[in-house]
Each structure stands twice: as structure tokens, then as C-alpha cells.
Amino acid sequence: MPERARKPRIPWTTSLLAALAALMAALLAPPAAQAAAAGSKAPPESRPVYSYDRAVRETVWVDIKLDGDGDGRTDRVAADIIRPREAAERGRKVPVVMDASPYYSCCGRGNESQKKTYDAQGKPVQFPLYYDNYFVPRGYAVVLVDLAGTNRSDGCIDIGGRSDIQSAKAVIDWLNGRARGYSSRTGKHAVSAGWSTGAVGMIGKSYDGTVANGVAATGVKGLKTIVPIGAISSWYDYYFAKGAALYDGGPDGLANDIESPEAHGRCQAVQRKLVEGAPRNGDRTALWDERDYVKDAHKVRASVFAVHGMQDLNVRTKHFGQWWDALAANGVERKVWLSQTGHVDPFDYRRDTWVPTLHRWFDHYLLGYDNGIEREPMADVERAPDQWSTDRVWPPRGTAATTVRPAAGPQPGVGTLGTTPAPRGTTAEFTDDRTLGESDWSAHIDQSTPAKAGFTTAPLTRDLRLAGSSKVSLTVTPSTASAHLSAVLVDLGPATIRNYAASGEGILTLADRTCWGSGTTADTGCFKRTAADKQNVDYTVFSRGWADLGHYASASHGTPLTPGKPYTVTLDLAATDHVVPAGHRLALIVAGTDAGLIEPAATTPKLTVDLHRTSASLPLVGGKAAFERAVRSGGHGGRPAPATPRGLPVPSLTHRP
């Protein structure tokens, strides 16, 4: 349970500290000594026995052994540290919670965009987020690292490349005595981390969680666990979907936005490499291969607690799905939370459960407490706003890839979805309309419209659950030399969902605050409460995938298309866990440009889909038998769409991870 709501705290008084002295003397001993004294097993959780206001606050500049800015000396990154003073005074070493980020000065962290602050001597004062307030009193150090080229660090940001990853890895090496740290950015006075156990847990949302994924993929010793939240697993898949551009800019634009002002001049060579190595034609190059952490998942030693919003249209759940599958294949210990939000931290949609869960996770993997969290259900999934279910493993046992096939219906573009292949020669046609997207297609699923081809089941007689990643294989004939394709899965039926397309991406920020851990006047540990932003809808798009048809043969090299020639391409749809309830229909929609989510092709093609050679592979709980039971009925019986169907519009293409 959270600590009670309170006003921003001032430092603890001397009398209060004296009252706690006896308790602290006992608890400052190592866990084994505590257990021996108590004659019982190790305590189930760390306790807030250290003073926050007296904590050591310092900055160490760690040499990352790279010269990214080409100034003739290796770069140093700033690691701002807060750790319990009493532990240091008694010679007790502590583990580390680390968040490595490029955003501490440019953009801020968390729902309130907190930035680092410093006193007149440059000593850190405010540590963004709640990690310091909550975990330092419980016997952890918190280390917030400025990636190279940002805030107070040397070097250049390189958007997920070697410099980014080495910025954090070098700090882990320093915490384990394998790298050099200094008391200033340019001085020669070396500083050691003798206060650290060497055990590190990395955490962070978006770019920060992406760095955690990348560092884990190096296999660095000392990194015991990572908690990536809405994180990228492959930077190519952030900017492109099999050649189709997802954003109207590249990594050079992001680098320019987030690097420190003084880095603008010294990092032009790095910027040029980002431009030259990431062509906007969608080809996968060596630059993208370097920034693909999935291929190195076999090196991961750390446990992984992954968190992702299933309606995250910034860092799509394709990143979670492919990372999760690769980790599973290599036997990595894992846990997952999947919410109905967009790009949102669990602190801002399930705070009362999230913080105690994270606490127990770090206690187990960083302090070694046998609290049983690794034996609890692997997955928490949000089914409706603030309504959660759990699974012992994820995807659930009995989940199997099941092939479903589209077939022609009574009207052009209004077809059916089943398990029987369409007869040879059966086709569907649509013309790309770059002004329309998934909301328009779904709203008119039962109407013959020129911009999409839709296929639906009959109203289901049983619930049908999809858990994992889907694929759609299309054989299409274009009328022009270029074409972009989209495929979406839709739950057709009324529901109350989180309003993920709104500015809060599924949450409302309230005025009052709750406090987590201890605080000072400069860093209170108090944060605005949130509530679910709910929306009533008549359909829900729950998984998406896109591709450039010119990259049908390889993501590495796109080619112009020959009009009138058929091509086969597979679209990877984002991972999800969604239940289509009995009475609703499951729909597959195939179309061109998904407006607001991908960039259009250079031409506006008409596409003819060979339905006999088109199929979808869906991760169904219960497999093919579950699908056949759910669609069993006296006929197709598709319901007409509501007169004024309600869905959610999609956000714009402009995002920052």
C-alpha cells in the first residue's frame, strides 16, 4: 500500500532521527545478520530506515572509453548519485537503481516533466521521479546517468548506438570496479564506488528503457535486472515497418532535439553519420543492425520486468513482442504488465500496485530476498480500465498460431473471415487514400468503400482471446510502382476503453498529490494523482502492422514495383492480449496508408488482393479449436455497423521515444 497522502515534506528533525536510532542500529546490519538476530528467515522486504535528507548527493564523471565528439580525449558521462549516508558510515554496501536518460535537461521525466536541478556548487538537488524518494530510505542508491552528449556529459548522442549504450554500461563497470570515475568533468581526481555492492537494476520509460534493453544485450556483469517501460527493442522498427516510414523524420532530428546546446557544434560528424546511415527510403542498413538489441538477446544475463501499453502508438508493442519472444527463447526470467494505455508509465495508471510490486522485484533481484515474486503469475493484463487479470505464464499455455483466411462476401470489399481458403481467382480491390486510416475503415466495415477491404467473422458465440504477435501474409498486385500496405485487427462491438488517442493517452492528471517515500522541500517525492480517461466506443482496433510493398523480398533493399505484377509480403502485427467477447465480431482490414501512423507511398496505387493466397496467423488461446467454437453459428449473420460508430482517432506522426 502507498504511504498516506501528505504535503511536501521538510527534512526529518533531529529528535525523530534519535527516536529511530535504536531501530536503525539493528537494521543496518546485513540481511543475514538480521535474520540470525531474529532467529528467522531474511525479512520479506527492505524497510525505510535510512534518512533521505542526510543522504549523500554527488556527481561522478565516468570515462566511457569512447571519443564520440572527436576532441582527442575520451568522453566522460555524468552520473548523479544519491545514497544512504548511514550505510556508508557503517561500511554497509548498497545496490543501485539506475535510470540512464538523454532527457534530464531538455525535456524532463515523468508525467510532470521533472528535470534535474543543482545547487550553486553543482551538487544534484532534485532527482526526477520517485525512485530516490522511495528506494534510498530502503537501502538503495539511485544513479541517474546523463547519456553522452546530453546535460552535463561529454560526447555525442547517437540514438541507440554504441555511445548511448556505453554511457550506461561504463557506469555499471565503474560500480563494479572495472572503469574509471572522476570527481569532475575534466579533473584527474579518481573516485571509486566502494559503497556499491555492484548489483544494478536499470529502469526507465521510453528512451530510458530502450537503453536498459541495449545494455542488457551486452551481457554486462553486475546488471541483475531491467525494467523497460514502453521501450524500443530495435530502432529500425521504431522508424520503419518493413520499409514503410512511420515518422516524417529520422534519428538525426531526434538527436538535434535532445543533445545539449554545446553539443550542437561538436557533434556535426555524428549527425552526418545518422543522416547517411538511415536513408528515408526504408532500407535496413548497418546503422540499424547496430541498434537492434533483439539479435543479441542471447547475451542477456539480467531478469526482465517488461511493461508496455497495448495502445502505445509511439513505441508500438511490436518492440515488446519481439523482445519478449527472443528472451523466452533464451530462458531469461521474465515478468510483464500490459495495460490499455498508450505511452504511459505504470506509476501513472496503477500506482498503488506498481510501487510495491517494483519494490519486491528489486528486493529479490538486487538484495537477494526470497520474497517469492519470481514464482508469482508472470503476467498482469488490463482487460478494461482499472480491471486486471493475471496469467501464470505469457502467452498462456494452449496459445497456438492459428491460420484464418479472408473470403469474398455479398458486396465488394465486405468479406468474411474463417478457416477455409477462398477459391482460386477470388480477389478484393481497394485504392490507397492517404487521408483515411484505421478509424475510417473500422467505422465503415460493413459498407463497400473504395479505400479498404474488410473481412469479419459472425458474431462470436464464445469469447476469443488473442495473446501474442500476429502476421498477415498478402499477395497483392499494384497498379503503380510503389505501394504501402496496412493490416489491422478490430473488435467490432461496444466497449468502454481507455481514451488512448487523447493527450494523456488513457489517463487524466488530477490536482491533488500522493507522496512516495521521503522528501525535502527541494525534492518532495509528491506527485499528482491520475485517473483513467475512459471512452465508450463501438469498435476497438487492437493490433496493427504495415509494410512497403517494395520491400517484399527484404527489409535491406527496396525496389520499384512492376505495375500489374503480383507480390507477396508479410506484415508483422504488434503484440497484444485482447479478448473479443461473445456477441462481438473479429475483423481483419487490409488497406493502404494508415493516415497518421505511416507515411504514404510516392504514388497512389490501386491494389488487387488475391484472397486465395492471403491469410493471417493469429495467436489464439486454445488455437484453431477455440476459433471454430467461437464462430460456430447458423450462418455468417454479420451485424451492420452502428449508424454513428464511435472509435478513437489516431494521434499525429510526431513522437519522441
XYZ file of C-alpha atoms in Angstrom:
657
model
C 0.000 0.000 0.000
C 1.226 3.549 -0.618
C 2.186 5.842 2.177
C -0.588 8.229 3.065
C -1.099 11.425 1.120
C 0.730 14.361 2.639
C 2.018 17.825 1.980
C 5.578 18.205 0.662
C 7.934 17.118 3.437
C 10.682 19.058 5.075
C 13.849 17.305 6.318
C 13.470 14.990 9.308
C 14.132 16.581 12.666
C 16.966 15.619 14.933
C 14.562 14.273 17.528
C 12.896 11.985 15.052
C 16.248 10.624 13.949
C 17.176 9.964 17.570
C 13.958 8.046 18.086
C 14.836 5.830 15.165
C 18.459 5.273 16.142
C 17.919 2.010 18.014
C 15.856 0.547 15.215
C 18.403 1.614 12.612
C 21.295 0.110 14.535
C 19.697 -3.301 14.238
C 18.542 -2.935 10.669
C 21.810 -1.539 9.333
C 23.346 -4.973 9.702
C 23.432 -7.167 6.591
C 20.264 -9.243 5.979
C 21.936 -12.465 7.157
C 22.907 -10.849 10.457
C 19.396 -9.504 10.893
C 17.982 -12.955 10.280
C 20.357 -14.552 12.765
C 19.477 -11.988 15.421
C 15.789 -12.519 14.868
C 16.134 -16.303 14.622
C 14.080 -16.316 11.434
C 14.423 -16.067 7.684
C 15.521 -12.888 5.947
C 12.901 -10.122 6.081
C 10.411 -10.173 3.203
C 11.114 -6.592 2.228
C 13.558 -3.746 2.809
C 12.344 -1.098 5.243
C 12.617 2.734 5.131
C 15.181 3.053 7.926
C 17.636 5.480 6.315
C 17.272 9.239 6.316
C 16.596 10.839 2.959
C 17.550 14.399 3.842
C 21.004 13.313 5.052
C 21.684 11.133 2.002
C 24.960 11.573 0.126
C 24.362 13.540 -3.075
C 27.222 13.639 -5.547
C 28.191 13.541 -9.200
C 30.829 11.240 -10.643
C 32.041 11.580 -14.222
C 32.727 8.126 -15.664
C 35.112 7.586 -18.575
C 33.284 5.609 -21.274
C 36.464 4.952 -23.324
C 34.985 6.470 -26.487
C 35.782 9.775 -28.182
C 32.433 10.428 -29.800
C 32.969 14.155 -30.359
C 36.491 13.700 -31.761
C 38.169 16.178 -29.412
C 41.135 13.921 -28.758
C 40.127 12.703 -25.302
C 37.740 10.019 -24.170
C 34.284 11.150 -23.118
C 33.003 11.274 -19.571
C 29.347 10.928 -18.651
C 27.797 12.490 -15.560
C 26.269 10.073 -13.073
C 24.252 11.862 -10.385
C 24.133 9.712 -7.263
C 22.043 9.718 -4.109
C 22.751 7.045 -1.483
C 22.099 6.476 2.238
C 24.743 8.169 4.371
C 24.233 5.920 7.391
C 25.031 2.822 5.346
C 28.289 4.394 4.196
C 29.209 5.454 7.726
C 28.823 1.881 8.921
C 30.567 0.316 5.937
C 27.474 -1.323 4.549
C 27.394 -1.557 0.760
C 24.179 -0.926 -1.150
C 22.786 -1.939 -4.576
C 21.871 0.551 -7.287
C 18.687 1.519 -9.110
C 19.794 3.246 -12.323
C 17.938 5.312 -14.927
C 20.117 6.392 -17.877
C 18.414 9.059 -19.985
C 19.010 11.807 -22.550
C 16.073 13.835 -21.204
C 17.178 15.174 -17.820
C 17.730 18.723 -19.046
C 15.977 19.047 -22.409
C 12.586 17.538 -21.748
C 12.174 16.150 -18.249
C 10.903 12.816 -16.969
C 7.555 11.574 -15.795
C 4.044 12.896 -16.092
C 5.172 16.266 -14.703
C 8.320 16.529 -16.866
C 10.704 16.818 -13.929
C 14.268 17.880 -14.655
C 17.436 17.576 -12.636
C 18.366 20.597 -10.542
C 21.653 21.542 -8.897
C 22.850 23.904 -6.189
C 25.375 26.719 -6.661
C 28.264 24.262 -6.321
C 26.818 21.929 -8.948
C 25.705 19.283 -6.463
C 22.486 17.482 -7.503
C 19.380 18.614 -5.629
C 16.311 17.257 -7.412
C 16.353 13.725 -8.758
C 13.394 13.336 -11.152
C 10.743 10.701 -10.433
C 10.150 8.802 -7.207
C 12.962 6.262 -7.300
C 15.207 8.265 -4.964
C 12.471 9.190 -2.518
C 11.224 5.641 -2.201
C 14.306 3.465 -2.539
C 17.099 5.430 -0.841
C 15.433 5.175 2.597
C 15.137 1.433 1.934
C 18.852 0.927 1.469
C 19.410 1.524 -2.226
C 21.484 4.049 -4.121
C 19.817 5.738 -7.085
C 22.034 6.726 -10.017
C 20.687 8.915 -12.831
C 23.050 8.946 -15.815
C 23.182 11.671 -18.491
C 23.807 9.920 -21.802
C 26.802 11.191 -23.752
C 26.039 14.493 -25.458
C 23.262 15.451 -23.035
C 23.014 17.649 -19.939
C 26.447 17.625 -18.220
C 28.090 14.779 -20.169
C 30.763 14.915 -22.860
C 30.456 13.264 -26.257
C 27.523 12.980 -28.621
C 24.134 11.323 -28.522
C 23.902 8.641 -31.199
C 20.297 7.428 -30.886
C 20.619 3.927 -29.523
C 24.107 3.287 -30.857
C 27.402 2.424 -29.224
C 27.792 5.738 -27.383
C 24.320 5.561 -25.809
C 24.795 2.002 -24.604
C 28.366 2.525 -23.441
C 27.260 5.594 -21.445
C 25.275 3.335 -19.109
C 27.418 0.217 -19.364
C 30.525 2.159 -18.305
C 28.747 3.326 -15.155
C 27.872 -0.287 -14.308
C 31.510 -1.175 -14.901
C 32.564 1.666 -12.577
C 30.156 0.456 -9.901
C 31.903 -2.907 -10.164
C 35.457 -1.538 -10.135
C 36.091 -2.063 -13.858
C 36.035 1.564 -15.083
C 37.422 4.945 -14.055
C 35.318 7.644 -12.430
C 36.335 11.209 -11.569
C 35.145 13.927 -9.220
C 34.907 16.475 -12.042
C 34.279 16.607 -15.769
C 37.909 17.401 -16.666
C 39.926 16.772 -13.491
C 42.252 13.897 -12.639
C 40.983 13.045 -9.147
C 39.742 9.450 -9.370
C 36.691 8.297 -7.407
C 35.800 4.706 -6.607
C 32.417 3.149 -5.855
C 33.443 1.283 -2.736
C 29.972 1.872 -1.297
C 28.320 -0.256 -4.042
C 27.599 -3.984 -3.967
C 27.909 -3.925 -7.759
C 24.320 -5.147 -8.186
C 22.428 -2.854 -10.562
C 18.812 -2.701 -11.671
C 18.101 -0.468 -14.674
C 14.673 1.082 -15.117
C 13.119 3.683 -17.356
C 10.345 4.588 -19.733
C 10.737 5.011 -23.473
C 14.293 6.056 -24.429
C 15.491 5.222 -20.896
C 14.029 1.715 -21.053
C 15.477 1.333 -24.528
C 18.953 1.960 -23.121
C 18.244 -0.659 -20.451
C 17.392 -3.174 -23.198
C 20.563 -2.301 -25.079
C 22.812 -2.562 -22.024
C 21.279 -5.899 -21.034
C 22.016 -7.155 -24.560
C 25.745 -6.607 -23.929
C 25.668 -9.186 -21.124
C 27.487 -6.799 -18.767
C 28.274 -8.348 -15.388
C 26.576 -6.690 -12.437
C 23.335 -5.835 -14.217
C 20.916 -8.062 -12.323
C 17.583 -6.892 -13.689
C 15.998 -4.381 -16.056
C 12.532 -2.817 -16.038
C 11.934 -1.425 -19.558
C 8.704 0.579 -19.810
C 7.365 1.281 -23.301
C 10.869 0.598 -24.623
C 12.335 0.130 -28.083
C 13.982 -3.195 -28.915
C 15.090 -2.337 -32.465
C 15.491 1.245 -33.668
C 14.748 0.319 -37.283
C 11.332 -0.852 -36.134
C 10.808 2.464 -34.394
C 11.249 4.439 -37.612
C 10.067 1.903 -40.205
C 7.751 -1.066 -40.658
C 9.277 -3.269 -43.343
C 10.308 -0.222 -45.357
C 7.242 1.963 -44.685
C 8.197 5.132 -42.828
C 6.393 5.523 -39.507
C 7.626 9.084 -38.947
C 8.436 12.024 -41.167
C 11.918 12.406 -39.690
C 14.949 10.352 -38.788
C 17.334 9.826 -35.871
C 19.318 12.948 -36.743
C 16.280 15.093 -35.985
C 15.800 13.424 -32.612
C 19.487 13.864 -31.813
C 19.274 17.556 -32.608
C 16.272 17.927 -30.300
C 17.761 16.267 -27.242
C 21.516 16.898 -27.275
C 22.878 19.670 -25.058
C 23.339 23.120 -26.686
C 27.136 22.883 -26.549
C 26.973 19.534 -28.355
C 25.355 21.062 -31.444
C 28.674 22.320 -32.771
C 30.928 19.456 -31.768
C 28.619 16.639 -32.891
C 28.071 17.513 -36.556
C 30.073 14.489 -37.724
C 27.832 12.188 -35.697
C 24.774 13.911 -37.136
C 26.047 13.303 -40.670
C 26.534 9.608 -39.910
C 22.950 9.415 -38.662
C 21.688 11.012 -41.869
C 23.819 8.916 -44.205
C 23.267 5.656 -42.341
C 19.488 5.969 -42.029
C 18.104 6.698 -45.509
C 14.450 7.645 -45.657
C 13.823 5.004 -48.343
C 13.277 2.447 -45.575
C 16.275 0.254 -46.335
C 17.707 -1.539 -43.340
C 21.406 -0.621 -43.116
C 24.380 -1.394 -40.888
C 23.391 1.570 -38.705
C 20.098 -0.125 -37.881
C 21.757 -3.503 -37.310
C 23.953 -1.903 -34.631
C 20.808 -0.627 -32.936
C 18.975 -3.974 -32.973
C 19.066 -5.441 -29.460
C 16.854 -8.420 -30.303
C 19.650 -10.167 -32.192
C 21.761 -10.073 -29.010
C 19.063 -11.319 -26.638
C 21.107 -14.498 -26.126
C 23.651 -12.381 -24.207
C 21.126 -11.143 -21.623
C 22.020 -12.199 -18.055
C 19.555 -9.927 -16.267
C 15.951 -10.715 -15.415
C 13.400 -8.577 -17.279
C 10.220 -6.953 -15.980
C 8.692 -5.530 -19.158
C 5.840 -3.007 -19.143
C 4.005 -1.788 -22.233
C 0.793 -0.037 -23.218
C -1.063 -2.148 -25.763
C -2.295 1.067 -27.430
C 1.143 2.676 -27.482
C 1.313 4.307 -30.915
C 4.712 5.864 -30.187
C 6.740 2.788 -29.273
C 4.486 0.116 -30.717
C 4.109 -3.224 -28.964
C 5.997 -4.888 -31.816
C 9.050 -3.863 -29.765
C 7.798 -5.646 -26.685
C 6.624 -8.711 -28.599
C 9.841 -9.454 -30.474
C 11.999 -8.735 -27.387
C 9.817 -10.952 -25.190
C 9.915 -13.835 -27.658
C 13.700 -13.604 -28.001
C 14.165 -13.532 -24.221
C 11.846 -16.506 -23.804
C 13.824 -18.472 -26.378
C 16.933 -17.899 -24.281
C 15.410 -18.771 -20.908
C 15.537 -15.288 -19.365
C 13.476 -14.813 -16.193
C 10.614 -12.527 -17.140
C 7.545 -10.692 -15.928
C 5.169 -8.410 -17.833
C 2.447 -5.819 -17.346
C 0.297 -4.954 -20.377
C -2.071 -2.017 -19.983
C -4.771 -0.486 -22.186
C -2.936 2.846 -22.169
C -0.730 4.447 -24.751
C 2.813 5.574 -23.909
C 2.275 5.818 -20.138
C 4.287 4.805 -17.064
C 2.548 2.353 -14.686
C 3.186 4.842 -11.874
C 0.530 6.927 -13.616
C -2.156 4.294 -14.139
C -1.754 1.719 -11.334
C 0.388 3.453 -8.753
C -0.838 1.726 -5.602
C 0.031 -1.705 -7.005
C 3.013 -0.753 -9.134
C 5.315 0.684 -6.486
C 5.009 -2.248 -4.036
C 5.478 -4.695 -6.925
C 8.583 -2.895 -8.159
C 9.852 -2.748 -4.577
C 9.559 -6.515 -4.197
C 11.131 -7.076 -7.623
C 14.219 -5.032 -6.729
C 14.387 -6.564 -3.243
C 14.551 -10.010 -4.816
C 16.987 -9.359 -7.635
C 19.203 -6.699 -6.025
C 19.114 -7.608 -2.323
C 18.548 -11.326 -2.740
C 15.405 -11.518 -0.620
C 13.391 -14.699 -1.082
C 10.033 -12.965 -1.272
C 8.539 -15.271 -3.905
C 7.891 -12.670 -6.572
C 9.600 -14.762 -9.238
C 7.141 -17.583 -8.522
C 4.023 -15.427 -8.833
C 1.946 -15.136 -12.044
C 4.122 -13.881 -14.875
C 1.634 -11.514 -16.499
C -0.798 -8.791 -15.445
C -3.103 -7.669 -18.274
C -5.599 -4.804 -18.168
C -8.938 -6.003 -19.565
C -10.906 -2.764 -19.099
C -9.946 0.498 -17.405
C -8.549 -0.446 -13.954
C -9.652 -4.091 -14.328
C -6.774 -6.567 -14.404
C -6.299 -10.297 -14.857
C -3.213 -12.480 -14.330
C -1.628 -15.417 -16.120
C 0.810 -17.963 -14.736
C 2.825 -17.716 -17.967
C 2.533 -15.448 -21.001
C 1.402 -16.141 -23.621
C -0.909 -18.532 -21.759
C -0.426 -22.252 -22.171
C -2.515 -23.552 -25.033
C -1.876 -20.466 -27.183
C -1.211 -21.527 -30.761
C -0.673 -19.755 -34.063
C -3.891 -20.293 -35.994
C -4.370 -19.558 -39.676
C -7.514 -17.669 -40.632
C -8.424 -16.696 -44.166
C -10.427 -13.923 -45.788
C -13.118 -14.686 -48.335
C -15.361 -12.613 -50.559
C -18.742 -11.529 -49.243
C -22.008 -10.258 -50.694
C -20.532 -6.825 -51.528
C -17.127 -5.797 -52.898
C -14.731 -5.231 -50.007
C -17.145 -6.654 -47.414
C -15.985 -10.205 -46.839
C -15.892 -12.982 -44.295
C -13.171 -14.410 -42.064
C -12.861 -18.141 -41.445
C -10.504 -21.088 -41.823
C -11.360 -22.133 -45.384
C -9.234 -20.704 -48.244
C -11.070 -18.575 -50.770
C -11.489 -20.196 -54.190
C -8.694 -19.590 -56.693
C -9.191 -16.394 -58.629
C -11.142 -14.655 -55.820
C -9.964 -11.076 -55.345
C -10.690 -7.889 -53.447
C -9.683 -4.383 -54.524
C -9.019 -1.062 -52.853
C -7.386 2.248 -53.761
C -4.993 3.880 -51.351
C -6.451 7.024 -49.795
C -3.788 8.750 -47.726
C -6.408 10.867 -45.934
C -8.094 7.858 -44.314
C -6.967 5.471 -41.631
C -7.988 2.649 -39.330
C -10.801 4.591 -37.644
C -12.429 5.369 -41.002
C -12.053 1.770 -42.178
C -13.472 0.309 -38.973
C -16.409 2.690 -38.860
C -17.462 1.524 -42.330
C -16.574 -2.140 -42.016
C -19.968 -3.323 -43.312
C -20.052 -0.896 -46.198
C -18.417 -1.230 -49.601
C -15.941 1.646 -49.566
C -13.100 2.109 -52.069
C -10.213 2.550 -49.612
C -10.261 -0.790 -47.777
C -11.124 -4.460 -47.877
C -12.717 -5.760 -44.681
C -13.380 -9.300 -43.508
C -15.375 -10.258 -40.416
C -16.486 -13.310 -38.522
C -20.052 -13.910 -37.491
C -20.936 -12.672 -34.007
C -18.934 -14.911 -31.711
C -20.725 -17.495 -29.602
C -17.812 -17.589 -27.136
C -15.064 -15.246 -26.040
C -11.985 -15.425 -28.262
C -8.623 -14.390 -26.832
C -5.538 -13.380 -28.822
C -2.258 -13.254 -26.866
C 0.974 -12.548 -28.718
C 2.051 -11.356 -32.152
C 0.126 -11.851 -35.396
C 1.226 -11.937 -39.023
C -0.717 -11.212 -42.186
C 0.553 -12.583 -45.499
C -0.795 -10.727 -48.537
C -0.474 -11.375 -52.238
C -1.321 -8.124 -53.998
C -0.998 -6.653 -57.460
C -0.301 -2.888 -57.573
C -1.239 -0.508 -60.330
C 1.772 1.772 -59.741
C 5.493 1.465 -58.983
C 5.109 1.946 -55.203
C 2.610 0.997 -52.521
C 2.255 0.977 -48.758
C 0.040 -1.571 -47.019
C -1.715 -1.744 -43.674
C -3.447 -4.575 -41.837
C -5.411 -4.134 -38.608
C -7.363 -6.393 -36.287
C -10.598 -4.947 -34.933
C -13.022 -5.940 -32.193
C -16.444 -4.944 -33.537
C -18.736 -4.294 -30.620
C -19.400 -1.791 -27.823
C -16.845 -1.372 -25.047
C -15.510 1.101 -22.528
C -11.783 1.539 -23.062
C -9.053 3.949 -22.085
C -9.037 7.016 -24.314
C -5.555 6.302 -25.651
C -5.811 8.825 -28.508
C -6.255 11.783 -26.145
C -3.323 13.873 -24.938
C -2.992 11.836 -21.733
C -3.027 8.559 -23.723
C -5.508 6.974 -21.327
C -5.023 8.933 -18.103
C -6.335 12.153 -16.597
C -3.970 14.131 -14.386
C -5.654 15.373 -11.201
C -4.753 18.307 -8.993
C -4.023 16.578 -5.684
C -0.878 14.622 -4.889
C 0.284 11.489 -3.135
C 3.757 11.090 -1.706
C 6.057 8.110 -2.065
C 8.921 7.669 0.330
C 10.641 10.596 1.990
C 11.289 14.107 0.761
C 12.776 17.528 1.220
C 11.489 20.944 0.221
C 13.556 20.707 -2.961
C 12.546 17.127 -3.822
C 9.271 16.295 -2.130
C 8.516 12.855 -3.562
C 4.919 14.001 -4.072
C 3.231 13.561 -7.439
C -0.129 14.424 -8.952
C -2.670 11.635 -8.854
C -4.201 10.299 -12.027
C -7.405 8.570 -13.048
C -8.458 6.529 -16.058
C -9.644 8.570 -19.035
C -12.491 6.406 -20.334
C -14.209 6.358 -23.701
C -17.257 4.439 -24.919
C -16.664 3.011 -28.388
C -18.388 0.725 -30.883
C -15.176 -0.843 -32.178
C -11.597 -1.236 -30.962
C -8.542 -1.540 -33.189
C -6.264 -3.717 -31.084
C -3.367 -4.701 -33.359
C -1.700 -3.121 -36.391
C 1.022 -3.756 -38.942
C 2.409 -2.020 -42.016
C 4.822 -2.568 -44.906
C 6.219 -1.007 -48.047
C 5.440 -3.438 -50.837
C 8.756 -2.572 -52.495
C 10.499 -4.276 -49.547
C 8.592 -7.523 -50.120
C 11.797 -9.523 -50.609
C 13.994 -7.926 -47.952
C 13.944 -5.073 -45.462
C 17.519 -4.323 -46.508
C 16.729 -3.177 -50.020
C 13.522 -1.891 -51.562
C 12.856 -1.972 -55.308
C 10.375 -0.246 -57.628
C 7.327 -2.362 -58.359
C 6.172 -3.539 -61.764
C 2.558 -2.483 -62.202
C 0.336 -5.481 -62.873
C 2.728 -7.972 -61.274
C 1.656 -9.816 -58.091
C 3.854 -9.623 -54.973
C 3.665 -11.454 -51.659
C 4.602 -9.651 -48.458
C 4.167 -10.450 -44.761
C 3.102 -7.739 -42.317
C 4.145 -8.140 -38.674
C 1.312 -7.016 -36.411
C 2.002 -5.607 -32.964
C 1.806 -7.924 -29.961
C -1.364 -7.722 -27.905
C -3.551 -9.523 -25.409
C -7.171 -8.910 -26.272
C -10.424 -10.761 -25.682
C -13.107 -10.381 -28.346
C -16.235 -11.072 -26.277
C -19.074 -13.326 -27.291
C -21.549 -11.317 -29.356
C -18.795 -9.187 -30.904
C -17.128 -9.845 -34.253
C -13.460 -10.152 -35.122
C -12.403 -8.211 -38.212
C -9.309 -8.112 -40.397
C -8.984 -4.983 -42.516
C -6.458 -4.596 -45.332
C -5.810 -1.155 -46.817
C -3.131 1.277 -47.962
C -1.829 4.228 -45.960
C -2.936 4.262 -42.322
C -3.260 8.033 -42.029
C -1.479 9.465 -39.012
C 0.514 6.298 -38.394
C 2.583 5.730 -41.538
C 3.816 7.952 -44.341
C 2.183 7.418 -47.748
C 3.990 5.951 -50.742
C 5.210 8.145 -53.592
C 2.264 7.075 -55.749
C -1.427 6.372 -55.162
C -1.955 2.771 -56.210
C -4.981 0.604 -56.721
C -4.283 -2.824 -55.233
C -5.850 -6.152 -56.061
C -5.672 -8.733 -53.279
C -5.504 -12.418 -54.215
C -7.696 -13.800 -51.421
C -6.760 -17.418 -52.137
C -3.125 -16.574 -51.365
C -3.848 -14.304 -48.396
C -4.019 -15.391 -44.747
C -3.484 -14.257 -41.176
C -1.686 -16.146 -38.407
C -3.276 -15.280 -35.078
C -2.022 -16.282 -31.577
C -5.271 -17.752 -30.267
C -5.634 -19.140 -26.773
C -6.965 -22.605 -27.492
C -5.789 -22.490 -31.099
C -7.898 -23.459 -34.096
C -10.424 -25.354 -31.975
C -11.159 -22.214 -29.946
C -11.702 -20.216 -33.141
C -14.043 -22.776 -34.613
C -16.073 -22.993 -31.391
C -16.337 -19.219 -31.189
C -17.536 -18.726 -34.767
C -19.898 -21.722 -34.813
C -23.389 -20.448 -35.679
C -26.202 -20.898 -38.134
C -24.737 -18.511 -40.661
C -22.458 -15.546 -41.155
C -25.007 -13.142 -39.716
C -22.704 -10.143 -39.524
C -24.298 -7.201 -37.764
C -24.441 -3.880 -39.575
C -22.308 -1.162 -38.140
C -23.984 1.395 -35.846
C -25.446 4.433 -37.564
C -22.806 6.635 -35.927
C -19.952 4.297 -34.993
C -17.642 5.577 -32.306
C -13.947 4.851 -32.280
C -10.797 6.737 -31.465
C -8.859 8.903 -33.919
C -5.145 8.267 -34.169
C -2.537 10.734 -32.861
C -0.192 12.554 -35.217
C 3.062 11.122 -36.545
C 5.207 13.362 -34.365
C 6.620 11.450 -31.405
C 9.695 11.216 -29.215
C 10.608 7.891 -27.584
